[in-house]
Amino acid sequence: MNAKKTLSMTLAAAMAAGLLAGCGGSSSTAASSTSTSTESKAESTAASTEATTDAAGKVYYLNFKPEQDEAWQNLAKKYTEETGVPVTVVTAASGQYETTLMSEMAKSDAPTLFQVNGPVGLANWKDYCYDLSGTKIAGDLTSDSYALKDGDQMLGIGYVIESYGLITNKSLLEKAGYSVDDIKSFDDLKKVAEDITARKDELGFSAFTSAGMDGSSDWRYKTHLANLPIYFEYQEDGIDNTDAIKGTYLDNYKNIFDLYINNSTCDPTELAGKTGDDSRNEFLNEEAVFFQNGSWEYTNLVGDGKPFTDDDLTMLPIYIGVGDEANQGLCTGTENYWCVNKEASEDDINATLDFMYWCVSSDEGTKAMANDMGFVIPFKNAAESPNVFVKADKEMTAAGKTPVAWNFSTMPSENWKNGVGSALTAYAAGTGSWDDVVTAFVDGWASEAALNAAA
């Protein structure tokens, strides 16, 4: 079965799933996001610098990260000006990358460069992935651990290492009478957060930004926060993947989620409609001390026209009351693996490989990725990032703290994440119970893993 036929069947199944999802009211969101992505492509294409030479190939990059869209557009423009090779960057709507990728890959003018989130994502797309073994970009990796392999083939390359945790406004924390040194465990965090809530009117700010469960924000909780109980279960059991998660630390997951939603800028019943922008804006407006997010948020918070300097902010680990918290670091890893579409023409494949290599080896590319995108890239010519959150991770690691691995790349499917997200939203709203979250987490994992095994 060729790749196009496989994709055609996959897309049909996904569309059918979307129709079923529509009964729950989510299909309109997907349709809106797809429309947004299509418009984005048109705008990106129109905005691209025309080639100044007769380039042999072209590049179409389907970008996963909305927060870096402008930086990628600028970098693509520089590359076209320098080389004459047309580069189009299209950015998928938040939470809609897989849907957009399926739609775009079914077209005749498909992406030449796309990404998967790890082994589970690769399983869906490996028939489309060009073997990167022996390419210049593969030779520039600082470690083979950043290569995503299927047997002897290198089908993906991690292009950014990131960290996430609790972005912290140190000035507000000090106004509340605390410093970051007062928070070294879940119990410490709970004490500080609940004290801030008790004095919220007096202080004029809350402990946490809104834990929005809108599609632009729920990934922070159904994926990134959910990583913590998975990580600690894997650590305890000495594994790095499973077809049957036990949910050993779901009580701890509940405790941290409860802390967020009961000590935030809004009532828990309002979270279903709160967006990622709402949460960021609350933090920018100094309405809350803590904002769960990652190093990718740096350029949205610090710089020209932004209210913060590096001295104002830091990032704390997400403590859930498990393990050696005094020596716990940030959640650090990657779910961003570049893949080249082997169905593209030879000229387009070569143009794409050249563009990738330029991004991670040239002064323009490495500086843009470090300064404009705030990335730490695992390549030999990487520029040092000025990102204060990246520096916090390096300092913790140098001090002997253990980073929390990104095990969420082993989550069995997007459908599993959505099930957990829906259960969390209902729980916050008071229309569902925590038992429903546990069921979605444990039983949903087993059923989705079984579907994967049968595929």
PDB file of N, CA and C in Angstrom, residues 37-38 40-41 44 59-65 69 72 87-93 96-105 110-116 125 159 337-339 352 355:
ATOM      1  N   SER A  37      -6.010  27.836   9.221  1.00  0.00           N
ATOM      2  CA  SER A  37      -4.740  27.377   8.669  1.00  0.00           C
ATOM      3  C   SER A  37      -4.693  27.605   7.169  1.00  0.00           C
ATOM      4  N   THR A  38      -5.833  27.371   6.474  1.00  0.00           N
ATOM      5  CA  THR A  38      -5.874  27.579   5.037  1.00  0.00           C
ATOM      6  C   THR A  38      -5.643  29.039   4.707  1.00  0.00           C
ATOM      7  N   SER A  40      -4.087  31.115   6.590  1.00  0.00           N
ATOM      8  CA  SER A  40      -2.697  31.401   6.944  1.00  0.00           C
ATOM      9  C   SER A  40      -1.772  31.027   5.803  1.00  0.00           C
ATOM     10  N   LYS A  41      -2.060  29.896   5.124  1.00  0.00           N
ATOM     11  CA  LYS A  41      -1.210  29.491   4.017  1.00  0.00           C
ATOM     12  C   LYS A  41      -1.259  30.525   2.906  1.00  0.00           C
ATOM     13  N   SER A  44       0.691  33.497   4.009  1.00  0.00           N
ATOM     14  CA  SER A  44       2.122  33.219   4.055  1.00  0.00           C
ATOM     15  C   SER A  44       2.713  33.191   2.658  1.00  0.00           C
ATOM     16  N   VAL A  59      10.567  25.040  -0.706  1.00  0.00           N
ATOM     17  CA  VAL A  59      10.343  24.509   0.638  1.00  0.00           C
ATOM     18  C   VAL A  59       8.967  24.940   1.113  1.00  0.00           C
ATOM     19  N   TYR A  60       8.233  24.004   1.669  1.00  0.00           N
ATOM     20  CA  TYR A  60       6.965  24.309   2.338  1.00  0.00           C
ATOM     21  C   TYR A  60       7.044  23.690   3.732  1.00  0.00           C
ATOM     22  N   TYR A  61       7.153  24.548   4.736  1.00  0.00           N
ATOM     23  CA  TYR A  61       7.278  24.101   6.129  1.00  0.00           C
ATOM     24  C   TYR A  61       5.952  24.288   6.849  1.00  0.00           C
ATOM     25  N   LEU A  62       5.385  23.188   7.348  1.00  0.00           N
ATOM     26  CA  LEU A  62       4.181  23.259   8.176  1.00  0.00           C
ATOM     27  C   LEU A  62       4.632  23.339   9.629  1.00  0.00           C
ATOM     28  N   ASN A  63       4.557  24.535  10.179  1.00  0.00           N
ATOM     29  CA  ASN A  63       5.084  24.840  11.509  1.00  0.00           C
ATOM     30  C   ASN A  63       4.094  24.437  12.595  1.00  0.00           C
ATOM     31  N   PHE A  64       4.619  23.833  13.645  1.00  0.00           N
ATOM     32  CA  PHE A  64       3.807  23.368  14.776  1.00  0.00           C
ATOM     33  C   PHE A  64       3.567  24.454  15.825  1.00  0.00           C
ATOM     34  N   LYS A  65       4.454  25.458  15.881  1.00  0.00           N
ATOM     35  CA  LYS A  65       4.484  26.353  17.032  1.00  0.00           C
ATOM     36  C   LYS A  65       3.949  27.745  16.674  1.00  0.00           C
ATOM     37  N   ASP A  69       5.511  31.835  14.912  1.00  0.00           N
ATOM     38  CA  ASP A  69       5.145  32.036  13.509  1.00  0.00           C
ATOM     39  C   ASP A  69       5.881  33.231  12.890  1.00  0.00           C
ATOM     40  N   TRP A  72       9.552  32.567  12.260  1.00  0.00           N
ATOM     41  CA  TRP A  72       9.789  31.666  11.130  1.00  0.00           C
ATOM     42  C   TRP A  72       9.534  32.371   9.801  1.00  0.00           C
ATOM     43  N   VAL A  87      10.555  29.813   0.107  1.00  0.00           N
ATOM     44  CA  VAL A  87      10.213  29.104   1.339  1.00  0.00           C
ATOM     45  C   VAL A  87       8.871  29.617   1.835  1.00  0.00           C
ATOM     46  N   THR A  88       7.917  28.731   1.956  1.00  0.00           N
ATOM     47  CA  THR A  88       6.608  29.063   2.504  1.00  0.00           C
ATOM     48  C   THR A  88       6.484  28.429   3.883  1.00  0.00           C
ATOM     49  N   VAL A  89       6.113  29.228   4.861  1.00  0.00           N
ATOM     50  CA  VAL A  89       5.868  28.719   6.211  1.00  0.00           C
ATOM     51  C   VAL A  89       4.385  28.881   6.514  1.00  0.00           C
ATOM     52  N   VAL A  90       3.743  27.792   6.839  1.00  0.00           N
ATOM     53  CA  VAL A  90       2.342  27.801   7.266  1.00  0.00           C
ATOM     54  C   VAL A  90       2.294  27.305   8.698  1.00  0.00           C
ATOM     55  N   THR A  91       1.581  28.019   9.540  1.00  0.00           N
ATOM     56  CA  THR A  91       1.498  27.647  10.949  1.00  0.00           C
ATOM     57  C   THR A  91       0.104  27.122  11.266  1.00  0.00           C
ATOM     58  N   ALA A  92       0.044  25.904  11.760  1.00  0.00           N
ATOM     59  CA  ALA A  92      -1.240  25.304  12.126  1.00  0.00           C
ATOM     60  C   ALA A  92      -1.803  25.980  13.373  1.00  0.00           C
ATOM     61  N   ALA A  93      -3.123  26.043  13.468  1.00  0.00           N
ATOM     62  CA  ALA A  93      -3.771  26.595  14.651  1.00  0.00           C
ATOM     63  C   ALA A  93      -3.424  25.737  15.865  1.00  0.00           C
ATOM     64  N   GLN A  96      -4.307  21.935  16.594  1.00  0.00           N
ATOM     65  CA  GLN A  96      -4.856  21.356  15.365  1.00  0.00           C
ATOM     66  C   GLN A  96      -3.773  20.885  14.395  1.00  0.00           C
ATOM     67  N   TYR A  97      -2.567  20.663  14.894  1.00  0.00           N
ATOM     68  CA  TYR A  97      -1.475  20.333  13.976  1.00  0.00           C
ATOM     69  C   TYR A  97      -1.729  19.029  13.227  1.00  0.00           C
ATOM     70  N   GLU A  98      -2.110  17.982  13.941  1.00  0.00           N
ATOM     71  CA  GLU A  98      -2.284  16.680  13.296  1.00  0.00           C
ATOM     72  C   GLU A  98      -3.394  16.736  12.247  1.00  0.00           C
ATOM     73  N   THR A  99      -4.484  17.414  12.573  1.00  0.00           N
ATOM     74  CA  THR A  99      -5.590  17.552  11.625  1.00  0.00           C
ATOM     75  C   THR A  99      -5.145  18.329  10.392  1.00  0.00           C
ATOM     76  N   THR A 100      -4.419  19.419  10.611  1.00  0.00           N
ATOM     77  CA  THR A 100      -3.940  20.240   9.505  1.00  0.00           C
ATOM     78  C   THR A 100      -2.930  19.471   8.657  1.00  0.00           C
ATOM     79  N   LEU A 101      -2.042  18.723   9.318  1.00  0.00           N
ATOM     80  CA  LEU A 101      -1.049  17.944   8.597  1.00  0.00           C
ATOM     81  C   LEU A 101      -1.719  16.916   7.686  1.00  0.00           C
ATOM     82  N   MET A 102      -2.725  16.215   8.183  1.00  0.00           N
ATOM     83  CA  MET A 102      -3.427  15.230   7.361  1.00  0.00           C
ATOM     84  C   MET A 102      -4.067  15.898   6.152  1.00  0.00           C
ATOM     85  N   SER A 103      -4.677  17.066   6.384  1.00  0.00           N
ATOM     86  CA  SER A 103      -5.319  17.779   5.293  1.00  0.00           C
ATOM     87  C   SER A 103      -4.312  18.241   4.246  1.00  0.00           C
ATOM     88  N   GLU A 104      -3.198  18.828   4.711  1.00  0.00           N
ATOM     89  CA  GLU A 104      -2.200  19.371   3.787  1.00  0.00           C
ATOM     90  C   GLU A 104      -1.443  18.268   3.037  1.00  0.00           C
ATOM     91  N   MET A 105      -1.171  17.157   3.702  1.00  0.00           N
ATOM     92  CA  MET A 105      -0.432  16.086   3.061  1.00  0.00           C
ATOM     93  C   MET A 105      -1.250  15.372   1.978  1.00  0.00           C
ATOM     94  N   ALA A 110       2.033  19.405  -1.164  1.00  0.00           N
ATOM     95  CA  ALA A 110       2.083  19.050   0.265  1.00  0.00           C
ATOM     96  C   ALA A 110       3.319  19.642   0.931  1.00  0.00           C
ATOM     97  N   PRO A 111       3.316  19.733   2.259  1.00  0.00           N
ATOM     98  CA  PRO A 111       4.511  20.185   2.968  1.00  0.00           C
ATOM     99  C   PRO A 111       5.723  19.326   2.617  1.00  0.00           C
ATOM    100  N   THR A 112       6.874  19.982   2.482  1.00  0.00           N
ATOM    101  CA  THR A 112       8.117  19.239   2.299  1.00  0.00           C
ATOM    102  C   THR A 112       8.809  19.017   3.636  1.00  0.00           C
ATOM    103  N   LEU A 113       8.439  19.834   4.626  1.00  0.00           N
ATOM    104  CA  LEU A 113       9.016  19.751   5.967  1.00  0.00           C
ATOM    105  C   LEU A 113       7.895  19.817   6.983  1.00  0.00           C
ATOM    106  N   PHE A 114       7.811  18.823   7.854  1.00  0.00           N
ATOM    107  CA  PHE A 114       6.768  18.788   8.866  1.00  0.00           C
ATOM    108  C   PHE A 114       7.366  18.221  10.138  1.00  0.00           C
ATOM    109  N   GLN A 115       6.542  17.992  11.144  1.00  0.00           N
ATOM    110  CA  GLN A 115       7.097  17.448  12.373  1.00  0.00           C
ATOM    111  C   GLN A 115       6.186  16.419  13.000  1.00  0.00           C
ATOM    112  N   VAL A 116       6.808  15.547  13.794  1.00  0.00           N
ATOM    113  CA  VAL A 116       6.079  14.600  14.633  1.00  0.00           C
ATOM    114  C   VAL A 116       6.540  14.801  16.066  1.00  0.00           C
ATOM    115  N   TRP A 125       3.286   8.492  10.715  1.00  0.00           N
ATOM    116  CA  TRP A 125       3.793   9.200   9.539  1.00  0.00           C
ATOM    117  C   TRP A 125       5.064   8.606   8.948  1.00  0.00           C
ATOM    118  N   TYR A 159      14.746  19.323  16.811  1.00  0.00           N
ATOM    119  CA  TYR A 159      15.365  20.596  16.450  1.00  0.00           C
ATOM    120  C   TYR A 159      15.325  21.632  17.567  1.00  0.00           C
ATOM    121  N   TYR A 337      10.212  17.061  16.341  1.00  0.00           N
ATOM    122  CA  TYR A 337      11.124  16.355  15.451  1.00  0.00           C
ATOM    123  C   TYR A 337      10.805  16.724  14.005  1.00  0.00           C
ATOM    124  N   TRP A 338      11.793  17.272  13.313  1.00  0.00           N
ATOM    125  CA  TRP A 338      11.627  17.582  11.898  1.00  0.00           C
ATOM    126  C   TRP A 338      11.637  16.299  11.076  1.00  0.00           C
ATOM    127  N   CYS A 339      10.728  16.239  10.115  1.00  0.00           N
ATOM    128  CA  CYS A 339      10.685  15.143   9.155  1.00  0.00           C
ATOM    129  C   CYS A 339      10.576  15.741   7.753  1.00  0.00           C
ATOM    130  N   THR A 352      14.825  21.439   0.787  1.00  0.00           N
ATOM    131  CA  THR A 352      14.388  21.391   2.186  1.00  0.00           C
ATOM    132  C   THR A 352      15.547  21.018   3.106  1.00  0.00           C
ATOM    133  N   PHE A 355      17.739  24.048   3.473  1.00  0.00           N
ATOM    134  CA  PHE A 355      17.127  25.051   4.350  1.00  0.00           C
ATOM    135  C   PHE A 355      17.279  24.649   5.813  1.00  0.00           C
TER     136      PHE A 355
END
